[in-house]
Amino acid sequence: MNKTYAVVGVVGAGAMGRGIAQIAAQAGSTVKLFDVQAGAAATARAAVLLQWDKLHEKGRLDAAELASRRALLAEAGALSALADCDLVIEAVVEKLDVKQALFAELETIVRPDTVLASNTSSLSITAIAARLQRPQRFAGYHFFNPVPLMKVVEVIGGLKTDPAVCDGLQRYARDMGHTPVLAQDTPGFIVNHAGRAYGTEALRIVGEGVADFATVDRILKDQVGFKLGPFELMDLTALDVSHPVMESVYRQYYDEPRYRPSVITAQRLAGGVVGKKVGEGFYRYHDGVAQVPGEPVAPQVADIPPVWVSPRAARRAELLQLLKDLGARIETGVSPSPQALTVVSPLGFDVTTVAVVERLDPARTIGIDMLVDDASTRRRVLATNPATRIDMREAAHALFARDGKAVSVVRDSGGFVTQRVVAAIVNIASDICQQRICTPRDLELAVTLGLGYPLGPLAMGDRYGPANVLEVLFNMQTVYGDPRYRPSPWLRRRGAIGLSLSHEEL
């Protein structure tokens, strides 16, 4: 069995440390597990042994391998017991002073060539190593929970880290059956950085009164294919974990608007409404099951008015064919008749702006999000404007639900829901590449494995069109006047000349 490091120390016997110790022993390394809390290492070791015993009982682990693994995983009674380790991985509390003190002590115990690594998710690798005599042998080694199942690990070099150390850690990740991705020492590294947009943009949508939590979750799952909506995800991870990360990345980037947190999560965290583990978050939980409010049913409308579609509508030909398939009476004049339901499908602009610019009657104007082609989505999303009449809203809802596809009707929003969340995700990912934090390949691997997105963010941008995403951002910046939506140069240049977002410069 491959062993890049024959003897590995793990400091911290919580869920993360326990998982790291498990996969290291499975890779054939002798593992010494230490925790300052009395009995914690023994409890963690027993939990891992129990998992292996169950695999043996199911016939998925033979007796010889079971005995080998059991012999490789041991408790360390003191930190000094790690003196002969080739690698020591720390998985303790996320406090800079605690980690600095731990590694300073370890440096007096281990050999000069022992590699030291931190599993930190949010602290600077350079800052942790600042008190070390040999910072060149120190690196970040960020696993994700649960470690045996989450098959990605971020390898992060600090300013003084020897590149050979990162090379060795990448090899060892592969020994353990994980996929390593190499990141620069920047706030959030890759996964926690790239993941900023999904939750924070959804929170802005709710904060603007565009839609409620459940509607936003439904839209992003049904239109884009996310496994969990952003509010379901935040309930699962819990706000006492996710909100501090939001604040940390925002502050470390000196209040960069793209990462701005939300007062919604701050207030809920203060009130203890943090998620599933306490039975209440964005949803209430009964026996661990989210109590999701029912979805409004499509209204029954006896006589749907004729429909006129803006000549500037995105995917206009596809929209006209859809309306034809739904049995709509379509007007073809240069302007709508006084009775017509007027349909627009902007990219980035809100319905109000389109109605004013195109001189349409806002009372009869409805928007539909056509960023995603209709055949690829399980849900259609309509948007009203402040002047839209109830009869026109209900007529549009009834019409677009005629074939049984789910329809959500939201209030006016630059970029609806899907456009603005997708554009924010693609934009932040593009800027990660622009900053050379990692390669496009490692970005896509890290996000798909670490966050479970249906596509990597660059592939997502390519699927919906870099030029379309760029138009959404430009127009949202006009609507909101917020630098949060300024396009990354990486996206702007590739979108302008028709290149894939994964394309690297020579």
Coordinates of C-alpha atoms in Angstrom, one line a residue:
M1 CA 0.0 0.0 0.0
N2 CA 1.3 3.5 -0.8
K3 CA 2.6 5.5 2.1
T4 CA 3.8 9.0 1.3
Y5 CA 4.0 9.4 5.1
A6 CA 4.6 6.3 7.2
V7 CA 3.7 7.8 10.6
V8 CA 1.0 10.4 10.8
G9 CA -0.1 12.4 13.9
V10 CA -3.5 13.9 14.1
V11 CA -4.2 16.5 16.8
G12 CA -7.9 16.9 17.6
A13 CA -10.3 14.0 18.0
G14 CA -13.5 15.7 17.0
A15 CA -15.4 14.6 13.9
M16 CA -12.9 16.2 11.5
G17 CA -9.8 14.7 13.3
R18 CA -11.5 11.3 13.6
G19 CA -12.2 11.3 9.9
I20 CA -8.7 12.3 8.9
A21 CA -7.3 9.6 11.2
Q22 CA -9.6 7.0 9.7
I23 CA -8.6 7.6 6.1
A24 CA -4.9 7.9 7.0
A25 CA -4.9 4.5 8.6
Q26 CA -6.9 3.1 5.6
A27 CA -4.0 4.4 3.4
G28 CA -1.6 2.3 5.4
S29 CA 0.0 4.9 7.6
T30 CA 0.6 4.4 11.3
V31 CA -1.7 7.0 12.9
K32 CA -1.4 8.5 16.4
L33 CA -4.5 10.4 17.5
F34 CA -4.1 13.0 20.2
D35 CA -6.6 15.3 22.0
V36 CA -6.1 17.5 25.0
Q37 CA -9.5 16.5 26.4
A38 CA -9.1 13.3 28.5
G39 CA -10.7 10.3 26.9
A40 CA -11.5 12.1 23.6
A41 CA -8.9 10.2 21.5
A42 CA -10.0 6.8 22.9
T43 CA -13.7 7.6 22.1
A44 CA -12.8 8.7 18.6
R45 CA -10.6 5.5 18.0
A46 CA -13.5 3.3 19.3
A47 CA -15.9 5.0 16.9
V48 CA -13.6 4.3 13.9
L49 CA -13.0 0.7 14.9
L50 CA -16.8 0.2 15.2
Q51 CA -17.2 1.4 11.6
W52 CA -14.6 -1.0 10.4
D53 CA -16.1 -3.9 12.4
K54 CA -19.5 -3.2 10.7
L55 CA -17.8 -3.3 7.3
H56 CA -16.2 -6.6 8.2
E57 CA -19.6 -8.0 9.3
K58 CA -21.1 -7.0 6.0
G59 CA -18.3 -8.7 4.1
R60 CA -16.8 -5.5 2.7
L61 CA -13.6 -5.8 4.7
D62 CA -11.7 -9.0 5.2
A63 CA -10.3 -10.2 8.5
A64 CA -6.6 -9.5 7.6
E65 CA -7.3 -5.9 6.5
L66 CA -9.4 -5.3 9.6
A67 CA -6.6 -6.5 11.8
S68 CA -4.1 -4.3 9.9
R69 CA -6.2 -1.2 10.2
R70 CA -6.9 -1.7 13.9
A71 CA -3.1 -2.1 14.6
L72 CA -2.4 1.1 12.6
L73 CA -4.7 3.4 14.6
A74 CA -3.5 4.3 18.1
E75 CA -4.1 6.9 20.8
A76 CA -1.3 9.2 21.8
G77 CA -1.2 9.9 25.5
A78 CA 0.7 13.1 25.1
L79 CA 1.8 15.5 22.4
S80 CA 5.3 14.3 22.9
A81 CA 4.3 10.9 21.5
L82 CA 4.2 12.5 18.0
A83 CA 8.0 12.9 18.0
D84 CA 8.5 10.3 15.3
C85 CA 5.8 11.4 13.0
D86 CA 6.5 12.2 9.3
L87 CA 3.4 14.4 9.1
V88 CA 1.2 16.0 11.8
I89 CA -2.2 17.3 10.9
E90 CA -4.0 19.7 13.3
A91 CA -7.8 19.7 13.5
V92 CA -8.6 21.8 16.6
V93 CA -10.7 24.9 17.3
E94 CA -10.6 27.7 14.7
K95 CA -8.7 30.2 16.8
L96 CA -5.5 31.7 15.5
D97 CA -3.7 31.9 18.9
V98 CA -4.6 28.3 19.8
K99 CA -3.2 27.0 16.5
Q100 CA -0.1 29.1 16.7
A101 CA 0.7 27.9 20.2
L102 CA 0.1 24.3 19.2
F103 CA 2.4 24.4 16.2
A104 CA 5.1 26.3 18.2
E105 CA 5.0 23.5 20.7
L106 CA 5.0 20.8 18.1
E107 CA 8.1 22.3 16.5
T108 CA 10.0 21.6 19.6
I109 CA 8.9 17.9 19.6
V110 CA 9.0 16.7 16.0
R111 CA 12.0 16.2 13.7
P112 CA 13.2 19.1 11.5
D113 CA 11.9 17.3 8.4
T114 CA 8.4 16.6 9.8
V115 CA 5.7 18.2 7.8
L116 CA 3.1 20.3 9.8
A117 CA -0.3 20.9 8.4
S118 CA -3.5 22.7 9.5
N119 CA -7.0 21.7 8.6
T120 CA -8.2 25.3 9.1
S121 CA -11.1 26.4 6.9
S122 CA -10.8 30.1 7.3
L123 CA -7.5 31.2 8.9
S124 CA -4.4 32.4 7.0
I125 CA -1.8 29.7 6.6
T126 CA 0.9 32.4 6.6
A127 CA -0.5 33.8 9.9
I128 CA -0.6 30.4 11.6
A129 CA 3.1 29.8 10.6
A130 CA 4.3 33.2 11.6
R131 CA 5.7 32.0 14.9
L132 CA 7.4 28.9 13.5
Q133 CA 11.2 28.6 13.1
R134 CA 10.7 26.5 10.0
P135 CA 7.6 27.9 8.2
Q136 CA 8.8 26.3 5.0
R137 CA 7.5 22.9 6.2
F138 CA 4.1 24.2 7.1
A139 CA 1.0 24.1 4.9
G140 CA -2.8 24.0 4.9
Y141 CA -4.6 20.7 4.5
H142 CA -8.3 21.4 4.5
F143 CA -10.6 18.4 4.5
F144 CA -14.4 18.5 4.5
N145 CA -16.9 16.8 6.8
P146 CA -17.6 13.9 6.7
V147 CA -14.0 13.3 5.7
P148 CA -14.4 9.7 4.4
L149 CA -17.2 10.7 2.1
M150 CA -16.1 14.2 1.0
K151 CA -13.4 13.3 -1.5
V152 CA -11.7 16.6 -1.9
V153 CA -8.9 18.2 0.1
E154 CA -7.5 21.7 -0.4
V155 CA -3.7 22.0 -0.2
I156 CA -2.6 25.5 0.6
G157 CA 0.9 26.9 0.7
G158 CA 1.7 30.0 2.8
L159 CA 4.1 32.7 1.7
K160 CA 7.1 30.7 3.0
T161 CA 5.9 27.1 2.3
D162 CA 8.3 24.9 0.3
P163 CA 6.5 23.8 -2.9
A164 CA 7.8 20.3 -2.2
V165 CA 5.7 20.2 0.9
C166 CA 2.5 20.9 -1.1
D167 CA 3.6 18.2 -3.6
G168 CA 3.9 15.6 -0.9
L169 CA 0.5 16.5 0.6
Q170 CA -1.1 16.2 -2.8
R171 CA 0.4 12.7 -3.3
Y172 CA -0.8 11.7 0.2
A173 CA -4.3 12.9 -0.5
R174 CA -4.3 10.5 -3.5
D175 CA -3.0 7.7 -1.3
M176 CA -6.1 8.3 0.9
G177 CA -8.4 8.1 -2.0
H178 CA -9.1 11.9 -2.1
T179 CA -8.7 14.5 -4.8
P180 CA -6.3 17.3 -4.0
V181 CA -6.7 20.8 -5.3
L182 CA -4.0 23.4 -4.9
A183 CA -4.9 26.9 -3.6
Q184 CA -3.2 30.1 -2.8
D185 CA -3.3 31.4 0.8
T186 CA -6.4 33.6 0.4
P187 CA -9.6 34.0 2.5
G188 CA -11.8 31.0 2.1
F189 CA -9.3 29.2 -0.1
I190 CA -11.3 27.7 -3.0
V191 CA -14.5 26.1 -1.7
N192 CA -15.6 28.5 1.0
H193 CA -14.7 31.4 -1.4
A194 CA -16.5 30.0 -4.4
G195 CA -19.5 29.2 -2.2
R196 CA -20.1 32.7 -1.1
A197 CA -22.6 33.7 -3.8
Y198 CA -25.2 31.0 -3.4
G199 CA -26.3 31.9 0.1
T200 CA -25.6 35.6 0.2
E201 CA -27.4 36.4 -3.1
A202 CA -30.4 34.3 -2.0
L203 CA -30.5 36.2 1.2
R204 CA -30.5 39.5 -0.7
I205 CA -33.4 38.3 -2.8
V206 CA -35.4 37.5 0.3
G207 CA -34.3 40.7 1.9
E208 CA -35.7 42.7 -1.0
G209 CA -39.1 41.0 -0.6
V210 CA -38.8 39.3 -4.0
A211 CA -39.8 35.8 -2.7
D212 CA -39.8 33.8 0.5
F213 CA -37.3 31.1 1.6
A214 CA -39.2 28.1 0.2
T215 CA -39.9 29.7 -3.2
V216 CA -36.2 30.6 -3.7
D217 CA -35.2 27.1 -2.8
R218 CA -37.8 25.6 -5.2
I219 CA -36.6 27.8 -8.0
L220 CA -32.9 27.1 -7.7
K221 CA -33.5 23.3 -7.4
D222 CA -36.0 23.1 -10.2
Q223 CA -34.4 25.6 -12.7
V224 CA -30.7 24.9 -12.1
G225 CA -30.6 21.5 -10.5
F226 CA -29.0 22.2 -7.1
K227 CA -29.6 19.3 -4.7
L228 CA -30.4 21.6 -1.9
G229 CA -31.8 25.2 -2.0
P230 CA -29.6 27.8 -0.3
F231 CA -31.9 28.0 2.8
E232 CA -32.1 24.2 3.1
L233 CA -28.3 24.1 2.9
M234 CA -27.8 26.8 5.6
D235 CA -30.2 24.9 7.8
L236 CA -28.1 21.8 7.4
T237 CA -24.8 23.5 8.0
A238 CA -26.3 25.7 10.8
L239 CA -25.9 29.4 11.0
D240 CA -23.5 29.2 13.9
V241 CA -21.1 27.8 11.4
S242 CA -22.1 29.5 8.1
H243 CA -22.7 33.1 9.3
P244 CA -19.2 33.5 10.9
V245 CA -17.7 32.2 7.7
M246 CA -19.7 34.8 5.7
E247 CA -18.4 37.5 8.0
S248 CA -14.8 36.2 8.0
V249 CA -14.4 36.1 4.2
Y250 CA -16.1 39.5 3.9
R251 CA -13.8 41.2 6.5
Q252 CA -10.7 39.5 5.3
Y253 CA -11.3 40.9 1.9
Y254 CA -11.7 44.4 3.5
D255 CA -15.5 44.5 3.0
E256 CA -15.5 43.5 -0.6
P257 CA -19.2 44.0 -1.7
R258 CA -19.3 40.6 -3.5
Y259 CA -19.1 38.8 -0.2
R260 CA -21.4 41.1 1.9
P261 CA -23.3 39.1 4.6
S262 CA -26.9 39.6 5.5
V263 CA -28.7 41.0 8.5
I264 CA -31.1 38.1 8.2
T265 CA -28.6 35.5 9.2
A266 CA -27.1 37.8 11.9
Q267 CA -30.5 38.2 13.5
R268 CA -31.3 34.5 13.3
L269 CA -28.0 33.5 14.8
A270 CA -28.5 36.0 17.7
G271 CA -31.9 34.5 18.3
G272 CA -30.6 30.9 18.3
V273 CA -32.7 30.0 15.2
V274 CA -29.7 28.4 13.5
G275 CA -31.0 25.3 11.7
K276 CA -32.0 21.7 11.7
K277 CA -29.9 20.7 14.7
V278 CA -32.0 22.9 17.0
G279 CA -35.3 22.1 15.2
E280 CA -35.8 25.5 13.7
G281 CA -34.0 27.6 11.1
F282 CA -35.4 28.9 7.9
Y283 CA -37.8 25.9 8.2
R284 CA -39.2 24.2 11.3
Y285 CA -38.3 20.6 11.7
H286 CA -40.5 17.8 13.1
D287 CA -38.6 14.5 13.7
G288 CA -35.9 15.9 11.5
V289 CA -38.1 16.6 8.6
A290 CA -38.5 20.2 7.3
Q291 CA -42.0 21.5 7.4
V292 CA -42.1 23.2 4.0
P293 CA -45.1 25.5 3.4
G294 CA -47.4 24.4 0.5
E295 CA -47.0 26.0 -2.9
P296 CA -49.8 28.2 -4.2
V297 CA -51.8 26.4 -6.8
A298 CA -52.3 27.9 -10.3
P299 CA -55.4 30.0 -10.5
Q300 CA -58.4 29.0 -12.7
V301 CA -58.9 31.7 -15.3
A302 CA -61.9 31.3 -17.7
D303 CA -60.7 33.7 -20.4
I304 CA -57.0 34.3 -20.9
P305 CA -56.3 37.5 -22.9
P306 CA -54.2 37.5 -26.1
V307 CA -50.4 37.7 -25.5
W308 CA -47.9 40.1 -27.0
V309 CA -44.2 39.3 -26.6
S310 CA -41.5 42.0 -26.6
P311 CA -39.3 42.0 -29.6
R312 CA -36.3 42.4 -27.2
A313 CA -37.2 39.3 -25.2
A314 CA -34.4 36.8 -24.5
R315 CA -35.0 33.5 -26.3
R316 CA -37.9 35.1 -28.1
A317 CA -38.4 32.4 -30.7
E318 CA -38.4 29.7 -28.0
L319 CA -40.9 31.8 -25.9
L320 CA -43.2 32.2 -28.8
Q321 CA -43.2 28.5 -29.6
L322 CA -43.9 27.8 -25.9
L323 CA -46.9 30.1 -25.9
K324 CA -48.1 28.5 -29.1
D325 CA -47.8 25.0 -27.5
L326 CA -49.7 26.3 -24.5
G327 CA -52.6 27.4 -26.7
A328 CA -52.1 31.2 -26.3
R329 CA -53.6 33.7 -28.7
I330 CA -50.5 35.5 -29.9
E331 CA -50.5 39.1 -31.1
T332 CA -48.0 39.9 -33.8
G333 CA -48.4 43.7 -34.1
V334 CA -45.6 46.2 -33.5
S335 CA -47.2 47.0 -30.2
P336 CA -49.7 45.3 -27.9
S337 CA -53.4 45.9 -28.1
P338 CA -55.2 47.5 -25.1
Q339 CA -56.4 44.0 -24.0
A340 CA -53.1 42.1 -24.4
L341 CA -51.1 40.5 -21.7
T342 CA -47.6 41.8 -22.4
V343 CA -44.7 39.4 -21.8
V344 CA -41.0 40.5 -21.5
S345 CA -38.0 38.3 -20.7
P346 CA -35.1 40.5 -19.7
L347 CA -31.6 39.5 -18.7
G348 CA -30.6 41.4 -15.6
F349 CA -33.1 44.2 -15.9
D350 CA -36.3 44.2 -13.8
V351 CA -39.7 44.3 -15.3
T352 CA -40.3 47.9 -14.3
T353 CA -37.2 49.1 -16.2
V354 CA -38.2 47.2 -19.3
A355 CA -41.8 48.5 -19.3
V356 CA -40.5 52.1 -19.0
V357 CA -37.8 51.7 -21.6
E358 CA -40.1 49.9 -24.1
R359 CA -43.0 52.2 -23.3
L360 CA -45.3 49.3 -22.3
D361 CA -48.3 49.5 -20.0
P362 CA -46.8 48.3 -16.7
A363 CA -50.3 47.3 -15.5
R364 CA -50.4 44.6 -18.2
T365 CA -46.7 43.6 -18.2
I366 CA -45.3 40.4 -16.8
G367 CA -41.7 39.0 -17.0
I368 CA -40.6 35.5 -17.5
D369 CA -37.0 34.2 -16.8
M370 CA -35.7 32.6 -19.9
L371 CA -32.0 32.3 -19.0
V372 CA -32.5 28.5 -18.8
D373 CA -34.1 27.0 -21.9
D374 CA -37.6 25.8 -21.0
A375 CA -37.1 22.2 -22.0
S376 CA -34.3 21.9 -19.4
T377 CA -36.1 23.3 -16.4
R378 CA -38.8 21.9 -14.2
R379 CA -40.2 25.3 -13.2
R380 CA -41.1 28.5 -14.9
V381 CA -40.6 31.8 -13.0
L382 CA -42.7 34.9 -13.6
A383 CA -42.2 38.3 -12.1
T384 CA -44.7 41.1 -11.7
N385 CA -43.9 44.8 -11.3
P386 CA -45.5 47.2 -8.7
A387 CA -48.3 48.2 -11.2
T388 CA -49.2 44.7 -12.6
R389 CA -52.9 44.1 -12.3
I390 CA -54.1 41.0 -10.4
D391 CA -56.1 39.7 -13.4
M392 CA -53.0 39.9 -15.6
R393 CA -50.9 38.1 -13.0
E394 CA -53.4 35.3 -12.6
A395 CA -53.8 35.0 -16.4
A396 CA -50.1 34.7 -16.9
H397 CA -49.8 32.1 -14.1
A398 CA -52.7 30.1 -15.4
L399 CA -51.4 30.2 -19.0
F400 CA -47.8 29.1 -18.2
A401 CA -49.0 26.3 -15.9
R402 CA -51.4 24.8 -18.6
D403 CA -49.1 21.9 -19.3
G404 CA -48.6 21.0 -15.7
K405 CA -45.1 22.5 -15.2
A406 CA -44.6 24.2 -11.9
V407 CA -44.8 28.1 -11.9
S408 CA -43.5 30.5 -9.3
V409 CA -44.6 34.1 -9.4
V410 CA -42.2 36.5 -7.7
R411 CA -42.1 40.3 -7.2
D412 CA -40.0 42.5 -9.4
S413 CA -36.3 41.8 -9.3
G414 CA -33.4 42.6 -11.5
G415 CA -32.4 39.2 -12.7
F416 CA -35.4 37.3 -11.2
V417 CA -33.9 34.6 -8.9
T418 CA -32.0 32.2 -11.1
Q419 CA -30.2 34.8 -13.2
R420 CA -28.8 36.8 -10.3
V421 CA -27.7 33.7 -8.2
V422 CA -26.1 32.0 -11.2
A423 CA -24.4 35.2 -12.3
A424 CA -23.1 35.8 -8.8
I425 CA -21.7 32.3 -8.6
V426 CA -20.0 32.5 -12.0
N427 CA -18.7 36.0 -11.3
I428 CA -17.0 35.0 -8.1
A429 CA -15.5 31.9 -9.6
S430 CA -14.2 33.9 -12.5
D431 CA -12.5 36.3 -10.1
I432 CA -10.9 33.4 -8.3
C433 CA -9.3 32.5 -11.6
Q434 CA -8.4 36.1 -12.3
Q435 CA -6.6 36.3 -8.9
R436 CA -4.8 33.0 -9.7
I437 CA -6.0 31.5 -6.5
C438 CA -6.2 28.2 -8.3
T439 CA -6.4 26.8 -11.8
P440 CA -9.8 26.6 -13.5
R441 CA -9.5 22.8 -13.4
D442 CA -9.0 22.7 -9.6
L443 CA -11.8 25.2 -9.1
E444 CA -14.3 23.0 -11.0
L445 CA -13.1 19.9 -9.1
A446 CA -13.2 21.7 -5.7
V447 CA -16.7 23.1 -6.2
T448 CA -18.4 20.0 -7.6
L449 CA -16.8 17.7 -5.0
G450 CA -16.9 20.1 -2.1
L451 CA -20.2 21.9 -2.6
G452 CA -22.1 19.3 -4.7
Y453 CA -23.1 21.8 -7.4
P454 CA -24.7 20.3 -10.5
L455 CA -21.9 21.8 -12.6
G456 CA -18.7 23.6 -11.8
P457 CA -19.2 27.4 -11.8
L458 CA -17.2 27.9 -15.0
A459 CA -19.1 25.1 -16.7
M460 CA -22.3 26.7 -15.5
G461 CA -21.3 30.0 -17.0
D462 CA -20.4 28.3 -20.3
R463 CA -23.8 26.4 -20.3
Y464 CA -25.9 29.6 -20.0
G465 CA -23.5 31.6 -22.1
P466 CA -20.7 33.9 -20.8
A467 CA -22.2 36.8 -22.8
N468 CA -25.6 36.2 -21.2
V469 CA -24.1 36.1 -17.7
L470 CA -22.1 39.3 -18.5
E471 CA -25.3 41.0 -19.7
V472 CA -27.1 40.0 -16.5
L473 CA -24.3 41.5 -14.4
F474 CA -24.1 44.7 -16.3
N475 CA -27.8 45.2 -16.2
M476 CA -28.1 44.3 -12.5
Q477 CA -25.4 46.8 -11.7
T478 CA -27.5 49.4 -13.5
V479 CA -30.7 48.4 -11.6
Y480 CA -29.1 48.3 -8.2
G481 CA -26.1 50.6 -8.5
D482 CA -24.2 48.1 -6.4
P483 CA -20.5 47.3 -7.1
R484 CA -21.3 43.8 -5.9
Y485 CA -22.4 43.1 -9.5
R486 CA -19.4 44.5 -11.3
P487 CA -18.1 41.8 -13.7
S488 CA -14.8 40.2 -13.1
P489 CA -12.2 41.0 -15.8
W490 CA -11.9 37.2 -16.4
L491 CA -15.6 36.9 -17.3
R492 CA -15.8 40.3 -19.1
R493 CA -13.0 39.5 -21.4
R494 CA -14.0 35.9 -22.2
G495 CA -17.6 36.9 -22.6
A496 CA -16.7 39.7 -24.9
I497 CA -14.7 37.5 -27.3
G498 CA -16.6 34.3 -27.0
L499 CA -14.1 32.2 -25.1
S500 CA -14.9 29.4 -22.6
L501 CA -14.6 30.6 -19.0
S502 CA -12.2 27.7 -18.5
H503 CA -9.8 29.1 -21.0
E504 CA -6.4 30.1 -19.5
E505 CA -4.1 32.7 -21.0
L506 CA -0.8 31.6 -22.4

